[in-house]
Amino acid sequence: MGNTVSIKDIARKFKCAPSTISRALNDHPMINIDTRKTIQEYANKVGYQKNTISLSLLNQCSNTLGVIIPSISHYHETAIIEGLEAILQPAGYLLNICLTNESHALEKEYLDRLVANRVDAICISLSQETFDHSLNEHIDKAISRSLPIIFMDRFYHALDVDRVITDDFKGAFMATEHLIQMGCQRIAHLHGPKGITVSQQRFKGYEACLKKYGRDVDDQLVKQVMFSPESGLAATKSLLDQKTKPDGIFAVNDEVCFGAMKIIQEKNYKIPEEIALVGFDDIPLAAFAPIALSSVSRQSKKIGEQSAHLFLSKMNGMHQHQQFALEPELIIRESSQRNHCS
Amino acid sequence: MGNTVSIKDIARKFKCAPSTISRALNDHPMINIDTRKTIQEYANKVGYQKNTISLSLLNQCSNTLGVIIPSISHYHETAIIEGLEAILQPAGYLLNICLTNESHALEKEYLDRLVANRVDAICISLSQETFDHSLNEHIDKAISRSLPIIFMDRFYHALDVDRVITDDFKGAFMATEHLIQMGCQRIAHLHGPKGITVSQQRFKGYEACLKKYGRDVDDQLVKQVMFSPESGLAATKSLLDQKTKPDGIFAVNDEVCFGAMKIIQEKNYKIPEEIALVGFDDIPLAAFAPIALSSVSRQSKKIGEQSAHLFLSKMNGMHQHQQFALEPELIIRESSQRNHCS
DNA sequence: GATTCAATTGCAAACGTTTGCGTAATTTTT
DNA sequence: AAAAATTACGCAAACGTTTGCAATTGAATC
């Protein structure tokens, strides 16, 4: 505020030009070694701190990455951010994190603000509203001003973009196949919110796996849920209340499984003997669920790290677009491990 | 990048001064209404986006809040950030979020970088290392340049600072008192990492409550843990392996309780009849623990909101320091609810 | 003593925007 | 018709830093 000292201030003190101070502080050999030291000591004493803003203006880059993400209330998203930070902190970047709350309007607003702030690139996980209605103009506009945009988790209609995702299809396939191998005959799926890529892909993986084993998707066994335990509980309740009950459930994420477990245990079904359960994300509490929860790990932190690397290569002039799909990993725990297959 | 259009570019196009363009875009009445419209339309057409960086330089404020926080892997921290965003998004601010991973070196590094970026203020939750060794010079330096610093959750040695915390002492007191009222005789405490304010305060609340009821702290019943379920499991195991076993446990947070429950159930103790359990934070999964978990809610989101309001009032010239301690709330669920007190 | 060279330092422009003040041009008032 | 007022726009400085180029100084060479 008031007491910040600038290069000009120091120049006045030493009765010399700002350029001399600048060079001295940057240890430029052009400046006499003694003058350099004297100036550096003085700057240090008065607590001089370089004003990065002026540099951003001059160099047309802000050393900041914009991150637009629907929420950070789940492990997956926080792990992504941790991954981004882990790579970008040493590289000297800061993160501008924006939560859209799945709102298209907010996403647009934040995008504009980040552009106005001249972030060097944007990592974005599209909001559900943007998805549902294919409201892409704001993204297209950003891309057209050649601002690097890296999509995380959720697809974007255009193909030639930068993207880092997990192979959700494959993960879902693995989970479903595992349930089949455990002897499950009626495998239900708790389907995530419509329109979101991960929901769609996981359903498709589930569907494809059933097909591979000569089964069809039974609409009665597919219920739609939000990403919350409450929603998982309600959906599972309706599954258990109908005639065709499942003997295996693959849910769109782990939180949903916590809700499912609650009601399954309340109704006195045995996990995994009567109903086997597999989730997605492998959250830290998965192993500490009422019955240790099997889950598909999607290497959340690695998504952040990979996105960060992609960003850095963009900063180094890499112009081609790249797409990464990380390998999911099935973690088998008690909730689905049947020792004697039926 | 290359194709960003500036006010100067537009000025060239219209063969007029940049000041005219600036005023036109800001709808300044000094400019002829028709010229204004024409210019605005053109700017819109070519996708002009105000460069906020130059404004930051000019106005000496960046409309950005720096947030320094040890981690975002727990509900509490993500809720704080959601609270900050909820208030600061409408106010036109962006968040620079920095994860220190409890490292003093990183905290210092980030603080410098945020100062260099001239953030308008900093909300900080001190790292454990900073705490353990009272390494406060970097904070003092930042304060001395009259940069508003708002402390969240963790105390700072100086008294006259801005601060928003939960009354952890009170929360711990309530939890312990509740266990006493449920008839617990040997109440253990899973003590958080040393040096961290929340750990200390919660222990003190536990201690004070025992004292109120004429009991002393039994060192054998106090185990130190990290904020993870694994750590909670290990500590509880050692509790159950010793002669003086607890019949009630108050843990420093909910994750720890998940670990505790796991081992308690494995060893076939009944919750809450034989061992009652109360956690802290009231995470979203608390109600979906193996036994629905009682917990002290610390209104995490409200800490973020309150901090944001404090920040905004600082921006409006409020110079006095303010301290807020939010009221904790005890949420009683199955893990501690004994119907017939012994 | 004139010339060349190296060692230091200063000048000025640039990045994009805002804003007080000056200055035309036009209209209104006397 | 002259004076005053209004309207509309331009000029230039400012924010803090970097950097190519010019300028100054002093010493070394011819």
XYZ file of C-alpha atoms (C1' of nucleotides) in Angstrom:
744
model
C 0.000 0.000 0.000
C 1.532 3.271 1.085
C 4.891 1.958 2.112
C 5.825 -0.090 -0.894
C 9.149 0.979 -2.334
C 9.736 0.989 -6.067
C 12.803 1.027 -8.272
C 12.193 4.707 -8.866
C 12.341 5.370 -5.145
C 15.671 3.626 -4.906
C 16.926 5.497 -7.967
C 16.085 8.789 -6.287
C 17.967 7.676 -3.196
C 21.098 6.844 -5.206
C 20.638 9.734 -7.608
C 20.861 7.478 -10.600
C 18.585 6.133 -13.309
C 15.928 3.469 -12.678
C 17.565 1.357 -15.344
C 20.721 1.162 -13.268
C 18.765 -0.010 -10.255
C 16.905 -2.547 -12.317
C 20.113 -3.980 -13.701
C 21.800 -3.933 -10.336
C 18.964 -5.867 -8.723
C 19.061 -8.394 -11.530
C 22.802 -8.784 -11.062
C 23.554 -7.560 -14.523
C 27.355 -7.671 -15.150
C 27.120 -4.356 -16.950
C 26.825 -2.646 -13.569
C 29.872 -2.144 -11.369
C 30.105 -4.939 -8.857
C 30.330 -2.610 -5.866
C 27.409 -0.476 -6.924
C 25.478 -3.655 -7.435
C 26.118 -4.907 -3.934
C 25.367 -1.552 -2.345
C 22.091 -1.251 -4.193
C 21.104 -4.829 -3.446
C 21.789 -4.369 0.234
C 19.789 -1.199 0.376
C 16.885 -2.766 -1.533
C 16.932 -5.654 0.853
C 16.986 -3.346 3.848
C 13.977 -1.321 2.796
C 12.093 -4.482 1.812
C 11.892 -3.891 -1.900
C 9.653 -6.391 -3.653
C 9.524 -6.562 -7.421
C 6.172 -5.510 -8.835
C 5.183 -8.429 -11.011
C 2.221 -6.567 -12.415
C 4.369 -4.177 -14.389
C 6.288 -7.137 -15.723
C 3.111 -8.856 -16.736
C 2.137 -5.765 -18.655
C 5.523 -5.538 -20.301
C 5.998 -9.197 -21.134
C 2.386 -9.896 -21.950
C 2.291 -12.852 -19.630
C 1.175 -13.106 -16.056
C 2.743 -16.341 -14.821
C -0.692 -17.374 -13.730
C -2.854 -20.295 -14.701
C -6.608 -19.920 -14.539
C -8.523 -22.924 -13.226
C -12.259 -23.132 -13.770
C -13.929 -26.023 -12.028
C -17.512 -26.767 -11.003
C -16.685 -27.500 -7.384
C -13.962 -28.647 -5.056
C -16.106 -30.557 -2.635
C -14.918 -33.979 -3.764
C -11.612 -35.710 -3.424
C -11.128 -35.922 -7.169
C -11.162 -32.179 -7.693
C -8.973 -31.308 -4.756
C -6.491 -33.927 -5.873
C -6.408 -32.361 -9.329
C -5.607 -29.002 -7.807
C -2.929 -30.534 -5.636
C -1.443 -32.064 -8.763
C -1.472 -28.740 -10.575
C 0.173 -26.980 -7.662
C 2.790 -29.664 -7.209
C 4.096 -29.073 -10.716
C 3.437 -25.373 -11.164
C 4.758 -24.079 -7.859
C 8.372 -24.994 -8.691
C 7.833 -23.541 -12.155
C 6.947 -20.188 -10.632
C 3.271 -20.056 -11.472
C 0.276 -19.056 -9.417
C -3.233 -20.483 -9.687
C -6.430 -18.504 -10.064
C -9.108 -20.917 -8.963
C -12.721 -20.281 -9.924
C -15.713 -22.339 -8.796
C -18.629 -22.349 -11.179
C -20.993 -24.415 -9.099
C -22.054 -26.049 -12.380
C -23.474 -22.718 -13.550
C -22.950 -21.654 -17.123
C -23.371 -17.983 -16.315
C -20.663 -18.108 -13.683
C -18.374 -20.052 -15.976
C -18.737 -17.386 -18.631
C -18.235 -14.603 -16.143
C -15.096 -16.206 -14.731
C -13.722 -16.927 -18.168
C -14.049 -13.272 -19.087
C -12.412 -12.213 -15.882
C -9.497 -14.553 -16.391
C -9.033 -13.315 -19.926
C -9.127 -9.740 -18.652
C -6.478 -10.729 -16.153
C -4.439 -12.167 -19.013
C -3.799 -15.558 -17.462
C -1.338 -17.551 -19.540
C -3.760 -20.419 -20.009
C -6.916 -21.933 -18.586
C -7.552 -25.404 -17.256
C -11.249 -26.017 -17.292
C -13.705 -28.660 -16.273
C -16.929 -27.610 -17.970
C -20.040 -26.920 -15.949
C -23.037 -29.159 -16.314
C -25.167 -26.364 -17.706
C -22.608 -25.639 -20.384
C -22.762 -29.282 -21.221
C -26.490 -29.787 -21.159
C -27.153 -26.982 -23.583
C -23.916 -27.029 -25.560
C -23.321 -23.400 -24.744
C -19.878 -23.174 -26.203
C -19.585 -19.682 -27.623
C -17.595 -18.403 -24.674
C -15.131 -21.253 -25.026
C -14.859 -20.825 -28.776
C -14.245 -17.125 -28.318
C -11.471 -17.797 -25.847
C -9.887 -20.348 -28.150
C -10.120 -17.981 -31.093
C -7.966 -15.448 -29.297
C -5.415 -18.264 -29.131
C -5.535 -18.560 -25.367
C -4.472 -22.104 -24.518
C -7.373 -23.994 -22.991
C -6.868 -27.378 -21.413
C -9.945 -29.487 -20.809
C -9.982 -31.714 -17.785
C -12.374 -34.599 -17.197
C -15.147 -33.442 -19.431
C -15.198 -33.584 -23.200
C -15.628 -30.618 -25.420
C -17.533 -30.796 -28.666
C -14.537 -29.866 -30.797
C -11.936 -32.528 -31.350
C -8.725 -30.624 -31.832
C -8.235 -29.391 -28.298
C -5.916 -30.112 -25.406
C -7.387 -32.538 -23.001
C -6.526 -34.671 -20.001
C -9.059 -37.215 -18.852
C -9.293 -40.587 -17.243
C -10.508 -43.423 -19.384
C -13.836 -43.565 -17.601
C -15.227 -46.009 -20.098
C -12.480 -48.469 -19.369
C -12.779 -47.991 -15.619
C -16.487 -48.661 -15.722
C -15.889 -51.667 -17.918
C -13.379 -53.062 -15.445
C -15.710 -52.515 -12.500
C -18.615 -54.193 -14.238
C -16.524 -57.097 -15.463
C -15.269 -57.603 -11.935
C -18.826 -57.798 -10.641
C -19.664 -60.327 -13.348
C -16.654 -62.396 -12.381
C -17.850 -62.279 -8.794
C -20.975 -63.979 -9.983
C -23.387 -61.077 -10.055
C -26.386 -61.649 -12.298
C -28.335 -58.438 -11.952
C -25.856 -55.596 -11.903
C -27.401 -52.221 -11.260
C -25.814 -48.913 -12.140
C -26.214 -45.696 -10.233
C -25.919 -43.271 -13.133
C -24.434 -39.824 -12.518
C -26.081 -36.543 -13.508
C -27.088 -36.466 -17.153
C -25.038 -34.599 -19.687
C -21.801 -34.883 -17.784
C -19.118 -36.735 -19.671
C -18.029 -38.901 -16.779
C -21.595 -40.058 -16.212
C -22.026 -40.883 -19.859
C -18.731 -42.653 -20.247
C -19.193 -44.731 -17.136
C -22.605 -45.789 -18.254
C -21.266 -46.699 -21.674
C -18.516 -48.785 -20.133
C -21.070 -50.554 -17.990
C -23.287 -51.110 -21.003
C -20.469 -52.351 -23.223
C -19.300 -54.814 -20.617
C -22.765 -56.260 -20.137
C -23.033 -56.619 -23.890
C -19.716 -58.416 -24.047
C -21.123 -61.011 -21.699
C -24.321 -61.294 -23.664
C -26.456 -59.239 -21.331
C -28.659 -56.256 -21.901
C -29.059 -53.153 -19.827
C -32.159 -53.499 -17.693
C -33.638 -50.014 -17.396
C -35.089 -50.952 -14.050
C -31.581 -51.431 -12.739
C -30.305 -48.021 -13.804
C -31.092 -45.144 -11.498
C -29.927 -41.592 -11.808
C -28.185 -39.931 -8.871
C -26.339 -36.793 -7.912
C -22.781 -37.108 -6.599
C -23.905 -37.298 -2.967
C -24.476 -40.077 -0.416
C -28.018 -38.859 0.200
C -28.812 -39.292 -3.457
C -27.158 -42.725 -3.500
C -29.243 -43.786 -0.554
C -32.504 -42.734 -2.165
C -31.727 -44.406 -5.478
C -30.619 -47.634 -3.827
C -33.755 -47.635 -1.705
C -35.876 -47.588 -4.821
C -33.746 -50.395 -6.263
C -34.352 -52.518 -3.207
C -38.040 -51.756 -3.163
C -38.711 -53.073 -6.641
C -39.274 -56.664 -7.751
C -36.057 -57.040 -9.715
C -33.468 -56.395 -7.062
C -29.793 -56.148 -7.920
C -27.135 -58.502 -6.606
C -24.394 -56.099 -7.632
C -24.156 -52.331 -7.926
C -21.696 -50.230 -9.834
C -22.040 -46.620 -8.756
C -20.829 -43.474 -10.460
C -18.737 -42.503 -7.445
C -17.780 -43.452 -3.913
C -19.937 -40.959 -2.044
C -22.945 -42.508 -3.688
C -21.770 -45.902 -2.424
C -21.700 -44.672 1.144
C -25.371 -43.836 0.805
C -26.067 -47.158 -0.869
C -24.335 -49.095 1.896
C -26.336 -47.334 4.537
C -29.678 -48.408 3.177
C -28.472 -51.861 2.139
C -27.326 -52.565 5.676
C -30.479 -51.078 7.116
C -32.494 -53.511 5.047
C -30.250 -56.301 6.257
C -28.776 -57.388 2.967
C -25.256 -58.755 3.180
C -22.387 -57.040 1.380
C -20.846 -58.490 -0.726
C -22.603 -61.868 -0.552
C -26.063 -60.659 -1.471
C -25.134 -57.356 -3.019
C -21.640 -56.556 -4.218
C -20.656 -52.922 -4.546
C -18.078 -51.027 -6.570
C -17.598 -47.276 -6.653
C -15.461 -44.826 -8.546
C -12.698 -42.372 -7.491
C -11.150 -44.369 -4.655
C -11.513 -41.584 -2.113
C -9.318 -41.759 0.994
C -12.262 -42.922 3.111
C -13.183 -45.757 0.728
C -11.221 -48.290 2.745
C -13.011 -47.087 5.869
C -16.540 -47.441 4.630
C -18.860 -49.709 6.685
C -17.666 -52.461 4.370
C -14.333 -51.520 2.820
C -15.314 -50.198 -0.552
C -14.006 -51.475 -3.875
C -13.438 -48.610 -6.233
C -11.944 -47.530 -9.528
C -9.062 -45.165 -8.951
C -8.742 -42.529 -11.622
C -5.416 -41.148 -10.518
C -6.946 -37.793 -9.777
C -3.730 -36.117 -8.750
C -2.092 -37.279 -11.945
C -4.739 -35.513 -13.995
C -3.604 -32.274 -12.394
C 0.044 -33.100 -12.915
C -0.453 -34.086 -16.524
C -2.476 -30.940 -17.204
C 0.298 -28.901 -15.639
C 2.891 -30.526 -17.867
C 0.726 -29.946 -20.886
C 0.420 -26.307 -19.877
C 4.166 -25.945 -19.447
C 4.843 -27.426 -22.855
C 2.349 -24.940 -24.304
C 4.306 -22.159 -22.634
C 7.393 -23.512 -24.330
C 5.852 -23.017 -27.711
C 4.312 -26.406 -28.323
C 1.431 -25.635 -30.633
C -0.010 -29.025 -31.431
C -2.949 -30.207 -29.435
C -2.557 -33.173 -27.158
C -4.982 -35.593 -25.612
C -4.234 -37.787 -22.648
C -6.406 -40.514 -21.225
C -5.048 -41.880 -17.979
C -5.419 -45.529 -17.093
C -7.921 -46.278 -14.357
C -7.115 -48.909 -11.754
C -9.571 -51.199 -10.026
C -8.996 -51.452 -6.287
C -10.741 -54.502 -4.908
C -11.809 -54.464 -1.276
C -14.408 -56.262 0.818
C -17.494 -54.731 -0.713
C -17.096 -56.801 -3.867
C -14.669 -59.594 -2.975
C -16.553 -62.847 -2.866
C -14.380 -65.773 -1.948
C -16.685 -68.476 -3.255
C -18.296 -67.362 -6.454
C -21.878 -68.472 -6.800
C -1.565 -13.613 -27.366
C -1.013 -12.271 -30.862
C -4.585 -11.404 -31.645
C -5.579 -9.444 -28.590
C -6.880 -6.029 -29.483
C -6.125 -3.003 -27.326
C -7.620 0.424 -26.940
C -4.776 1.800 -28.975
C -5.652 -0.506 -31.830
C -9.215 0.707 -31.801
C -8.015 4.305 -31.598
C -5.951 3.792 -34.734
C -8.954 2.345 -36.481
C -11.107 5.355 -35.631
C -8.273 7.838 -36.006
C -8.864 9.276 -32.592
C -7.178 9.359 -29.218
C -7.048 6.341 -26.896
C -8.687 8.457 -24.226
C -11.748 8.813 -26.402
C -11.986 5.066 -26.859
C -11.527 4.496 -23.150
C -14.297 6.917 -22.293
C -16.561 5.554 -24.979
C -16.166 1.997 -23.719
C -16.886 3.148 -20.200
C -19.984 4.953 -21.394
C -18.682 8.304 -20.334
C -21.315 11.015 -21.073
C -18.575 13.328 -22.246
C -18.432 11.356 -25.476
C -21.074 11.801 -28.143
C -23.726 9.165 -27.811
C -23.437 8.022 -31.415
C -19.657 7.790 -31.365
C -19.997 5.827 -28.174
C -22.331 3.276 -29.680
C -20.241 2.911 -32.814
C -17.089 2.328 -30.841
C -18.764 -0.082 -28.455
C -20.143 -2.102 -31.302
C -16.802 -2.272 -33.020
C -15.033 -3.254 -29.784
C -17.574 -5.956 -29.253
C -17.183 -7.209 -32.781
C -13.414 -7.571 -32.608
C -13.640 -9.133 -29.159
C -11.972 -6.407 -27.187
C -11.312 -7.422 -23.597
C -10.127 -4.894 -21.070
C -6.594 -5.550 -19.862
C -6.960 -5.627 -16.108
C -3.232 -5.780 -15.591
C -2.707 -2.228 -16.736
C -5.497 -1.172 -14.413
C -3.907 -2.992 -11.533
C -0.710 -1.129 -12.210
C -2.495 2.179 -12.422
C -4.811 1.774 -9.463
C -2.352 -0.111 -7.298
C -4.806 -2.856 -6.631
C -5.293 -6.158 -8.337
C -8.790 -7.213 -7.299
C -7.279 -10.450 -6.169
C -7.187 -12.116 -2.787
C -4.281 -14.390 -1.945
C -5.154 -17.541 -0.038
C -2.395 -19.518 1.642
C -3.505 -22.792 3.128
C -1.694 -25.973 4.167
C -3.892 -28.298 2.150
C -7.323 -28.682 0.623
C -7.706 -32.381 1.162
C -10.284 -32.055 3.919
C -13.846 -30.893 3.847
C -13.131 -28.019 6.206
C -10.656 -26.357 3.890
C -12.652 -26.792 0.722
C -15.684 -25.396 2.483
C -13.686 -22.347 3.526
C -12.705 -21.754 -0.077
C -16.283 -22.194 -1.210
C -17.283 -19.605 1.372
C -14.667 -17.172 0.161
C -15.712 -17.617 -3.444
C -19.387 -17.290 -2.666
C -18.861 -13.794 -1.293
C -15.982 -12.577 -3.428
C -17.203 -13.651 -6.841
C -20.108 -11.174 -6.832
C -17.718 -8.542 -5.507
C -15.525 -8.986 -8.560
C -12.503 -10.581 -6.951
C -10.375 -13.506 -7.992
C -8.623 -15.962 -5.689
C -4.982 -16.940 -5.832
C -4.861 -20.208 -3.951
C -1.550 -21.513 -2.640
C -1.008 -24.863 -0.939
C 1.880 -24.960 1.504
C 1.654 -28.612 2.414
C 2.482 -27.521 5.977
C 5.903 -26.368 4.801
C 7.324 -23.144 6.138
C 9.617 -22.685 3.147
C 6.731 -22.938 0.709
C 4.629 -20.597 2.795
C 7.377 -17.995 2.696
C 7.909 -18.470 -1.003
C 4.209 -18.118 -1.758
C 3.870 -15.097 0.474
C 6.632 -13.354 -1.441
C 5.082 -14.251 -4.731
C 1.687 -12.950 -3.687
C 3.234 -9.717 -2.496
C 5.080 -9.419 -5.797
C 1.750 -9.909 -7.524
C 0.300 -7.158 -5.339
C -2.720 -9.065 -4.120
C -5.057 -6.801 -2.182
C -4.893 -8.953 0.928
C -3.993 -12.414 2.106
C -6.082 -14.974 3.943
C -3.775 -17.431 5.573
C -3.927 -20.575 7.604
C -0.406 -20.971 8.944
C 1.627 -24.059 8.203
C 2.526 -26.422 10.970
C 6.230 -25.750 10.560
C 5.680 -22.028 10.904
C 3.823 -22.819 14.049
C 6.192 -25.322 15.554
C 9.154 -23.018 15.327
C 7.434 -19.659 15.570
C 8.962 -18.593 12.276
C 7.052 -15.375 11.934
C 9.435 -12.965 10.252
C 7.841 -13.385 6.852
C 4.435 -12.636 8.295
C 5.685 -9.658 10.265
C 7.364 -8.302 7.155
C 4.154 -8.603 5.187
C 2.188 -6.900 7.938
C 4.741 -4.116 8.177
C 4.151 -3.190 4.552
C 0.535 -2.743 5.636
C -0.765 -5.584 3.531
C -3.978 -6.792 5.177
C -3.518 -10.303 6.489
C -6.443 -12.308 7.743
C -5.711 -15.366 9.832
C -8.003 -18.314 9.531
C -8.225 -21.220 11.978
C -4.787 -20.918 13.461
C -3.651 -18.327 15.942
C -0.817 -15.979 15.352
C 1.503 -14.901 18.123
C 0.569 -11.240 17.865
C -2.766 -10.200 19.265
C -3.772 -7.223 17.192
C -4.490 -8.997 13.926
C -7.523 -9.866 11.880
C -8.722 -13.337 12.582
C -11.605 -15.687 11.924
C -11.686 -18.951 13.822
C -14.107 -21.428 15.282
C -14.278 -21.653 19.024
C -12.519 -25.007 19.081
C -12.223 -24.943 22.831
C -15.941 -24.659 23.236
C -16.631 -27.314 20.639
C -14.326 -29.754 22.369
C -15.905 -28.892 25.694
C -19.357 -29.606 24.317
C -18.295 -32.912 22.820
C -16.655 -34.053 26.042
C -19.553 -32.941 28.174
C -21.906 -34.832 25.915
C -19.871 -38.018 26.392
C -19.952 -37.499 30.139
C -23.700 -37.071 30.041
C -23.917 -40.296 28.055
C -22.323 -41.966 31.026
C -18.766 -42.368 29.792
C -16.242 -42.829 32.583
C -12.961 -43.143 30.711
C -13.026 -40.648 27.881
C -10.059 -40.867 25.584
C -8.888 -38.105 23.303
C -7.246 -38.544 19.930
C -5.052 -35.474 19.965
C -4.203 -33.769 16.652
C -0.691 -32.902 15.505
C 1.257 -30.930 18.053
C 1.746 -27.219 17.629
C -1.390 -26.694 15.619
C -3.867 -24.370 17.257
C -6.907 -26.511 16.619
C -5.224 -29.511 18.232
C -4.251 -27.495 21.255
C -7.597 -25.819 21.691
C -9.524 -29.028 21.352
C -7.349 -30.710 23.901
C -7.779 -27.781 26.262
C -11.547 -27.926 25.885
C -11.463 -31.640 26.613
C -9.230 -31.055 29.621
C -11.322 -28.186 30.983
C -14.516 -30.194 30.710
C -13.044 -33.164 32.542
C -11.863 -30.795 35.243
C -15.320 -29.276 35.556
C -16.656 -32.728 36.359
C -13.880 -33.377 38.840
C -11.822 -35.631 36.602
C -8.227 -35.499 35.551
C -6.708 -36.145 32.185
C -5.365 -39.660 32.073
C -2.243 -39.557 29.909
C -2.830 -43.136 28.911
C -6.079 -42.095 27.300
C -4.581 -39.351 25.158
C -2.976 -40.452 21.904
C -1.553 -38.267 19.226
C -2.724 -38.680 15.640
C -2.436 -37.127 12.229
C -5.612 -35.982 10.469
C -6.081 -39.308 8.679
C -8.187 -42.432 9.216
C -5.066 -44.611 9.111
C -3.607 -42.665 11.977
C -6.881 -42.837 13.899
C -6.979 -46.563 13.458
C -3.458 -47.059 14.779
C -3.982 -44.835 17.804
C -7.292 -46.463 18.692
C -5.719 -49.881 18.367
C -3.153 -48.962 20.973
C -5.957 -47.627 23.167
C -7.804 -50.917 22.951
C -4.673 -52.936 23.584
C -3.893 -51.336 26.902
C -5.312 -52.176 30.329
C -7.254 -48.945 30.797
C -9.582 -49.019 27.836
C -11.794 -46.062 27.006
C -15.579 -46.186 27.000
C -15.754 -42.935 25.065
C -13.527 -41.269 22.520
C -13.405 -37.670 21.448
C -11.287 -37.353 18.311
C -9.685 -34.305 16.776
C -11.574 -34.804 13.515
C -13.966 -37.054 11.653
C -11.488 -38.823 9.402
C -9.724 -40.047 12.506
C -13.059 -41.422 13.731
C -13.506 -43.471 10.587
C -10.238 -45.167 11.398
C -11.230 -45.595 15.021
C -14.552 -47.164 14.095
C -12.871 -49.645 11.812
C -10.689 -51.110 14.524
C -13.349 -50.854 17.225
C -15.732 -52.902 15.123
C -13.011 -55.336 14.183
C -12.365 -55.961 17.851
C -16.094 -56.414 18.338
C -16.778 -53.568 20.697
C -20.212 -52.054 20.410
C -20.664 -48.424 19.402
C -21.996 -46.511 21.264
C -22.866 -48.881 24.090
C -19.321 -49.924 24.942
C -17.460 -47.101 23.288
C -19.115 -43.837 22.342
C -17.497 -41.726 19.673
C -17.552 -38.033 18.798
C -15.575 -36.362 16.034
C -15.015 -32.852 14.797
C -15.835 -31.034 11.521
C -19.077 -32.793 10.629
C -17.933 -33.833 7.184
C -20.618 -34.745 4.645
C -19.886 -38.454 5.081
C -20.192 -38.333 8.879
C -23.808 -39.451 8.781
C -22.768 -42.338 6.520
C -20.037 -43.751 8.699
C -20.404 -47.408 9.739
C -22.227 -46.026 12.767
C -23.577 -42.559 12.002
C -20.962 -40.310 13.508
C -21.631 -37.608 16.092
C -19.537 -34.586 15.380
C -18.899 -30.952 16.210
C -19.706 -28.764 13.247
C -17.473 -25.748 12.949
C -19.375 -24.016 10.193
C -16.459 -24.284 7.824
C -18.109 -22.450 4.973
C -18.985 -19.604 7.289
C -15.325 -19.141 8.162
C -14.687 -18.438 4.500
C -17.673 -16.134 4.234
C -16.765 -14.221 7.370
C -13.166 -13.872 6.203
C -14.425 -12.570 2.897
C -16.579 -9.980 4.608
C -13.677 -8.957 6.792
C -11.572 -8.575 3.678
C -14.207 -6.460 1.953
C -14.507 -4.160 4.927
C -10.716 -3.772 4.871
C -10.971 -2.786 1.228
C -13.498 -0.173 2.254
C -11.008 1.453 4.540
C -11.754 -0.247 7.823
C -8.455 -0.088 9.646
C -9.233 -1.603 13.010
C -8.452 -5.236 13.533
C -11.284 -7.656 14.083
C -11.501 -11.091 15.608
C -14.325 -13.505 15.045
C -14.875 -16.799 16.801
C -17.736 -18.757 15.285
C -19.967 -20.892 17.445
C -19.509 -24.636 17.065
C -22.520 -26.906 17.025
C -22.716 -30.445 18.352
C -24.484 -32.817 16.010
C -25.525 -35.948 17.856
C -25.892 -39.148 15.872
C -25.777 -42.858 16.657
C -22.111 -43.125 17.517
C -22.648 -41.390 20.841
C -26.396 -41.500 21.459
C -27.065 -43.859 24.312
C -30.730 -44.172 25.073
C -30.340 -45.631 28.548
C -27.470 -43.974 30.336
C -25.499 -46.325 32.494
C 48.267 14.351 -28.051
C 44.981 12.041 -30.790
C 42.572 7.660 -31.225
C 40.599 3.461 -29.848
C 38.579 0.599 -26.607
C 36.315 -0.957 -22.567
C 33.660 -0.052 -18.604
C 29.662 2.253 -16.635
C 25.666 4.663 -16.660
C 21.568 7.356 -18.601
C 17.681 8.081 -22.005
C 13.540 6.854 -23.721
C 10.219 3.805 -25.306
C 7.221 0.174 -24.378
C 3.240 -2.582 -22.126
C -2.567 -0.773 -21.679
C -5.479 2.063 -19.385
C -7.387 6.147 -17.001
C -8.063 11.080 -16.004
C -7.307 16.092 -15.161
C -6.777 19.695 -17.975
C -6.558 22.201 -22.199
C -8.645 23.357 -26.615
C -11.160 23.531 -30.275
C -15.895 23.779 -32.306
C -20.560 24.641 -31.758
C -24.518 26.518 -29.578
C -26.843 29.622 -26.498
C -27.385 33.974 -24.214
C -27.164 38.935 -23.900
C -22.729 40.571 -33.298
C -20.091 39.782 -29.303
C -19.727 37.145 -25.089
C -20.592 33.163 -22.593
C -21.612 28.569 -22.117
C -21.742 23.979 -23.723
C -20.183 19.977 -26.220
C -16.737 16.877 -27.815
C -12.383 15.499 -28.206
C -6.967 15.370 -27.688
C -2.649 15.695 -24.854
C 0.194 13.935 -21.592
C 1.284 11.945 -17.367
C 1.008 8.124 -14.438
C 1.531 3.135 -12.643
C 6.703 -0.065 -12.347
C 9.808 -2.429 -14.902
C 12.947 -3.791 -18.692
C 16.122 -3.085 -22.595
C 18.337 -1.403 -26.940
C 20.981 2.260 -27.836
C 23.459 6.381 -26.966
C 26.535 8.870 -24.035
C 29.973 9.589 -20.763
C 34.150 8.511 -18.473
C 38.627 6.797 -17.923
C 42.402 4.117 -19.371
C 45.207 2.151 -22.802
C 47.278 2.257 -27.421
C 49.459 4.347 -31.385
